[in-house]
XYZ file of C-alpha atoms in Angstrom:
425
model
C 112.872 70.951 171.329
C 116.093 72.815 171.889
C 116.282 73.148 168.308
C 112.864 74.235 167.502
C 113.291 77.063 170.326
C 116.835 78.079 168.608
C 115.501 78.360 165.575
C 112.425 80.330 166.592
C 114.842 82.828 168.349
C 116.809 83.179 164.856
C 113.742 84.083 163.153
C 112.626 86.460 165.696
C 116.121 88.093 165.778
C 116.013 88.469 161.832
C 112.408 89.763 161.638
C 113.494 92.664 164.005
C 116.674 93.441 162.123
C 114.454 93.639 159.008
C 112.170 95.863 160.460
C 114.918 98.273 162.117
C 116.405 98.504 158.538
C 113.325 99.205 156.962
C 112.565 101.982 159.216
C 116.026 103.691 158.913
C 115.480 103.254 155.088
C 112.147 105.156 154.997
C 113.674 107.796 157.325
C 116.544 108.408 155.289
C 114.074 108.687 151.897
C 111.945 111.248 153.814
C 114.793 113.318 154.752
C 116.386 113.255 151.161
C 113.280 114.398 149.675
C 112.834 117.080 151.960
C 115.835 118.605 150.949
C 115.665 121.358 148.539
C 117.367 120.517 145.327
C 119.306 122.773 142.354
C 116.461 122.215 140.006
C 113.832 122.759 142.749
C 115.809 126.223 143.420
C 115.378 127.475 139.518
C 111.806 126.339 139.064
C 110.228 127.451 141.964
C 111.166 131.096 142.963
C 109.351 133.187 144.946
C 108.067 136.717 144.235
C 108.930 139.604 146.517
C 105.516 140.393 148.696
C 103.146 142.702 146.945
C 104.505 142.319 143.569
C 102.190 139.807 142.338
C 99.316 142.404 143.330
C 101.177 144.902 141.541
C 101.634 143.537 138.489
C 97.958 142.224 138.525
C 96.808 146.030 138.355
C 99.249 147.425 135.785
C 98.022 148.054 132.317
C 101.474 147.424 130.724
C 102.297 143.864 129.876
C 104.587 142.130 132.584
C 106.821 139.408 132.542
C 109.077 138.210 135.221
C 111.917 136.092 134.482
C 113.984 134.116 136.823
C 117.854 133.377 136.184
C 117.107 130.637 134.141
C 115.340 133.078 131.379
C 112.230 130.988 132.551
C 109.066 133.166 133.145
C 107.926 133.197 136.626
C 104.933 135.238 136.185
C 103.289 136.857 133.316
C 99.889 138.995 132.690
C 97.385 138.017 130.337
C 98.165 140.912 127.998
C 101.744 139.470 127.847
C 100.244 136.079 126.482
C 97.847 138.318 124.197
C 100.654 139.991 122.673
C 102.532 136.760 122.052
C 105.626 137.875 124.276
C 105.233 134.697 126.094
C 105.038 131.366 124.227
C 105.960 127.643 126.012
C 106.889 129.142 129.395
C 109.774 131.434 127.892
C 110.279 134.873 126.625
C 109.459 134.592 122.646
C 111.007 138.091 121.491
C 114.606 137.659 120.983
C 115.784 141.501 121.851
C 113.558 141.714 125.077
C 115.226 138.343 126.224
C 118.872 139.889 125.440
C 117.886 143.114 127.433
C 116.856 140.950 130.551
C 120.106 138.792 130.603
C 122.144 141.982 129.938
C 119.908 143.808 133.053
C 120.569 140.538 135.286
C 124.192 140.848 134.661
C 125.047 144.703 135.199
C 121.714 145.618 137.185
C 121.199 148.446 134.943
C 117.575 149.470 133.966
C 117.145 149.509 129.995
C 114.267 150.771 127.634
C 113.855 151.000 124.051
C 111.203 150.660 121.305
C 110.833 147.845 119.035
C 108.599 146.683 116.114
C 107.408 143.229 116.186
C 104.770 141.433 114.432
C 101.195 140.338 115.188
C 100.511 137.113 116.730
C 98.994 134.823 113.456
C 99.383 135.251 109.992
C 97.746 137.876 107.798
C 96.755 140.386 110.628
C 98.170 143.267 109.140
C 100.709 145.613 110.068
C 102.908 145.037 113.140
C 102.884 146.254 116.635
C 104.779 149.069 117.894
C 105.761 148.398 121.497
C 108.473 150.260 124.178
C 109.735 147.652 126.559
C 111.395 148.474 129.785
C 113.394 146.174 131.981
C 114.623 146.161 135.378
C 116.017 143.965 138.016
C 113.628 142.843 140.823
C 115.651 141.537 143.816
C 118.862 139.572 143.088
C 117.709 136.674 140.644
C 114.673 137.789 138.908
C 114.127 140.499 136.243
C 110.874 142.481 135.413
C 109.915 143.252 131.723
C 107.120 145.869 131.139
C 105.861 146.169 127.725
C 103.552 149.001 126.392
C 101.593 148.910 123.193
C 102.141 151.843 121.236
C 100.544 151.244 118.123
C 97.349 153.222 118.417
C 99.321 156.088 120.046
C 101.514 156.071 116.732
C 98.651 155.870 114.595
C 96.898 158.696 116.096
C 100.024 160.798 115.810
C 100.064 160.000 112.172
C 96.838 160.873 111.308
C 97.354 164.544 113.312
C 100.512 165.357 111.422
C 98.670 164.480 108.086
C 95.877 166.208 109.425
C 98.059 169.029 110.217
C 99.614 169.114 107.021
C 96.876 168.915 105.107
C 94.977 171.740 106.737
C 98.202 174.313 106.228
C 97.728 173.225 102.618
C 94.481 173.783 102.027
C 94.368 177.164 104.088
C 97.476 178.242 102.248
C 95.935 178.001 98.889
C 92.871 180.464 99.155
C 94.898 182.891 101.457
C 97.877 182.834 99.083
C 95.377 183.642 96.328
C 93.504 186.241 98.094
C 96.903 187.908 98.735
C 97.774 187.757 95.092
C 94.437 189.073 94.079
C 94.416 191.978 96.204
C 97.864 192.804 95.044
C 96.534 192.780 91.410
C 93.530 194.939 92.482
C 95.990 197.636 93.500
C 98.233 197.192 90.524
C 94.759 197.756 88.498
C 92.996 200.444 90.217
C 92.765 202.723 87.120
C 91.295 199.624 85.230
C 87.662 199.066 86.179
C 87.133 195.997 84.130
C 90.449 194.439 85.757
C 89.163 195.408 89.266
C 85.849 193.769 88.941
C 87.322 190.668 87.263
C 90.123 190.445 90.257
C 87.302 191.125 92.697
C 85.330 188.118 91.439
C 87.831 185.848 92.009
C 88.543 187.414 95.737
C 84.886 186.655 96.151
C 85.315 182.841 95.072
C 88.611 182.173 96.819
C 87.092 183.942 100.116
C 83.886 181.808 99.512
C 86.209 178.603 99.652
C 87.934 179.799 102.389
C 84.901 180.244 104.600
C 83.800 176.994 103.371
C 86.888 175.171 104.459
C 86.627 176.648 107.824
C 83.061 175.360 108.201
C 83.853 172.079 107.403
C 86.451 171.630 109.634
C 84.143 173.020 112.712
C 81.924 170.857 111.617
C 84.247 167.915 111.283
C 85.261 168.767 114.794
C 82.159 168.732 116.146
C 80.626 165.533 114.963
C 84.026 163.756 116.447
C 83.974 165.460 119.639
C 80.225 165.553 120.586
C 77.880 162.815 121.498
C 74.738 162.909 119.194
C 72.779 161.010 121.522
C 72.604 163.473 124.048
C 70.352 165.765 122.218
C 68.637 163.033 120.176
C 65.158 162.830 118.837
C 63.196 161.207 116.456
C 63.823 163.124 113.071
C 61.462 162.701 109.849
C 63.334 161.460 107.116
C 61.016 163.695 104.596
C 62.206 166.310 106.487
C 65.914 165.783 105.764
C 65.180 165.023 102.312
C 63.678 168.366 101.603
C 66.288 169.970 103.800
C 68.964 168.431 101.336
C 67.020 169.409 98.031
C 66.494 173.064 99.161
C 70.280 173.307 99.932
C 71.424 172.413 96.261
C 68.368 173.827 94.592
C 70.687 176.495 93.205
C 73.328 174.778 91.829
C 70.774 172.162 90.372
C 69.328 174.922 88.672
C 72.253 176.395 87.445
C 73.504 172.968 85.476
C 69.783 172.192 84.842
C 70.178 169.097 87.142
C 66.721 167.345 87.904
C 66.450 166.304 91.426
C 63.671 164.098 92.669
C 62.700 162.243 95.731
C 61.051 158.914 96.252
C 60.940 155.566 98.205
C 58.903 154.882 101.378
C 57.398 158.217 102.842
C 56.743 158.517 106.938
C 60.333 157.080 108.021
C 62.089 158.332 111.015
C 65.552 158.038 112.600
C 66.760 158.794 116.004
C 69.648 161.281 116.310
C 70.777 164.725 116.283
C 68.883 166.607 113.583
C 71.707 168.973 112.722
C 74.061 166.515 111.812
C 71.956 164.231 110.307
C 70.726 167.256 107.822
C 74.411 168.232 107.232
C 75.368 164.556 106.526
C 72.756 164.108 103.895
C 73.130 167.776 102.452
C 76.850 166.677 101.709
C 75.860 163.767 99.948
C 73.233 165.479 97.570
C 75.588 168.433 97.218
C 78.610 165.912 96.173
C 75.824 164.324 93.650
C 74.835 167.462 92.011
C 78.420 169.109 91.916
C 79.942 165.786 90.348
C 77.067 165.345 88.119
C 77.137 166.490 84.044
C 74.354 169.233 83.368
C 70.991 167.932 82.049
C 70.942 164.651 84.459
C 69.214 163.737 87.357
C 69.838 163.196 91.030
C 67.291 161.115 93.167
C 67.184 160.464 97.043
C 65.151 157.699 98.065
C 64.462 156.172 101.805
C 63.206 152.947 102.738
C 63.441 150.459 105.642
C 65.367 147.159 105.716
C 65.602 144.619 108.414
C 68.571 144.084 110.159
C 69.965 142.359 113.351
C 68.948 144.376 116.188
C 66.024 146.163 114.875
C 65.164 147.886 111.606
C 67.446 150.130 109.586
C 66.763 153.156 107.586
C 68.343 153.344 104.220
C 68.747 156.817 102.626
C 70.134 156.457 98.857
C 71.659 159.379 97.164
C 71.981 158.391 93.547
C 73.814 160.317 90.422
C 74.432 160.003 86.786
C 77.974 161.407 87.512
C 81.318 160.726 86.407
C 81.942 157.728 88.895
C 84.209 156.333 91.233
C 87.116 154.094 90.236
C 87.906 150.856 92.377
C 91.105 152.042 93.381
C 89.395 155.254 95.102
C 86.555 153.719 96.643
C 88.114 152.836 99.959
C 89.676 156.256 100.284
C 86.997 158.664 99.599
C 86.031 159.084 103.240
C 89.361 159.876 104.114
C 89.791 163.947 104.904
C 90.898 165.817 102.357
C 91.084 163.083 99.718
C 89.772 163.881 96.135
C 89.219 161.373 93.692
C 90.009 164.410 91.260
C 91.744 167.310 93.017
C 91.708 169.558 89.925
C 87.947 169.267 89.628
C 87.023 169.305 93.364
C 88.867 172.721 93.544
C 86.613 173.829 90.421
C 83.621 172.843 92.043
C 84.932 174.353 95.752
C 85.134 171.077 96.986
C 87.203 170.650 100.071
C 87.547 166.805 100.599
C 86.053 166.905 104.048
C 82.205 166.332 103.113
C 82.333 162.528 103.297
C 84.473 162.466 106.110
C 81.905 164.241 107.966
C 79.285 161.877 106.510
C 81.199 158.649 107.945
C 81.744 160.120 111.474
C 77.936 161.238 111.543
C 76.876 157.513 110.433
C 79.277 156.121 112.961
C 78.402 158.341 115.724
C 74.756 157.541 115.397
C 75.031 153.615 115.274
C 74.903 153.529 111.666
C 77.267 153.296 108.251
C 77.827 154.894 104.692
C 78.498 152.941 101.647
C 79.084 153.531 98.370
C 78.079 151.740 94.760
C 79.794 153.214 91.832
C 81.191 152.523 88.274
C 83.339 154.823 86.023
C 81.231 156.749 83.658
C 78.032 155.313 85.048
C 77.525 157.468 88.301
C 77.126 156.739 92.081
C 75.016 155.529 94.782
C 75.632 156.617 98.210
C 73.650 155.136 101.038
C 73.414 156.277 104.596
C 71.944 153.530 106.747
C 70.764 154.572 110.331
C 68.716 152.754 113.313
C 65.086 153.850 112.633
C 63.112 155.494 115.203
C 59.667 155.144 116.647
C 57.220 156.238 114.413
C 54.202 158.940 115.456
C 51.355 157.850 117.057
C 48.543 156.491 115.055
C 50.414 155.601 112.037
C 50.837 151.670 111.920
C 51.818 151.727 108.328
C 54.328 153.810 106.484
C 52.810 155.256 103.246
C 54.544 153.933 100.017
C 56.032 156.282 97.448
C 57.150 155.635 94.230
C 61.165 154.665 94.039
C 62.895 156.681 91.442
C 65.325 155.138 88.850
C 68.333 157.675 88.116
C 70.549 155.184 87.053
C 71.871 155.125 83.536
C 69.591 153.121 81.133
C 72.259 150.680 79.908
C 72.995 149.346 83.628
C 71.827 145.611 83.853
C 68.757 144.767 86.408
C 71.487 142.860 88.605
C 73.706 145.699 88.489
C 71.242 148.199 89.867
C 71.787 149.067 93.624
C 68.016 149.659 93.783
C 64.882 148.218 92.941
C 61.734 149.823 90.979
C 58.251 149.054 93.020
C 56.487 151.813 90.833
C 53.306 150.834 89.332
C 52.706 154.136 87.517
C 55.807 155.503 86.476
C 54.252 159.175 85.863
C 53.259 159.027 89.628
C 57.086 159.645 90.457
C 57.508 162.687 92.803
C 59.872 165.195 91.019
C 61.371 168.296 92.410
C 62.502 170.506 89.815
C 65.103 173.213 90.283
């Protein structure tokens, strides 16, 4: 009995000792886990109060780096620009700026060119980076995308240079011609010849100034503020009447066809100017005794029907390398021919802006020596009350006869070729 009691007492003492040791070990483990470690000090820095809120409303891309160059905070714009990848700042020059600023506390700013995210995205990005210390351990990087601003500035410089050149040509010619008239004051025939040249240059200058005004207006004005339902037939008639004299001088036949009773929605003045420019170009760049056709039709499209107004000529055509640039301001396929016809290089730019501001587009089909077809696509407006179906008018074909059927930009629906409506100059 005494032996058993002694064994039981020894076992109890051993159990109590084991429990005490286990409890002490648990307390020591908790104390060690609650202590801040060197790694936790670097991976979990705290932003100063209010900084997170300020960064969230900035338009610039923002990145906050700690003393280990790890990203503590980055805006969504910074990820979109490709500044941050895998929790690190991916642009080496910016990273070096951050390290220098952390070392000496000085604010730094630099403009950089960096590639766009992904392959095949075109030209790179132009950015302005500014680095400043944020507290004792953090560094703030702000990046502003300057790509669009630079593009606009380049366009402005080109525009000013082109305008200066275009204005200088006729004004210089007028100055020289006026001197020639003064020198030939006793020669009536020379005075008449020089005066005629002066009228030509004055007309060119007037047209250039007017088209500059028109281009400025279509770029700045909202055409939908004064929008109305505009009959396509009336736009076509105005365009033909505008070019009747030039067409008659070159014995060019102008013809209207397609679907009658179509309506587009927009600013009547701008739409008339755009279509008039297309018809005028077709007449100016077509040889004598050819045809220019204007045809309208309705086409189905996502979001509503569109109205296509096509202007087709049998002119000199446009090469593939020029097709992408003909809608640029002051760009001319043949500068010498453009000056001979009085062209300013602004007509198609005006057409492009009018189409875009009305929610449409303008496209071109052309082949050198075979003519061109410019197509103006615009949203359809509601038709007049009581006209359930637009009347069909015979479509004209003014492309050269040697074009294959699959190459023709438009089809023929005429049952009676003699019924085609022609407007003779």
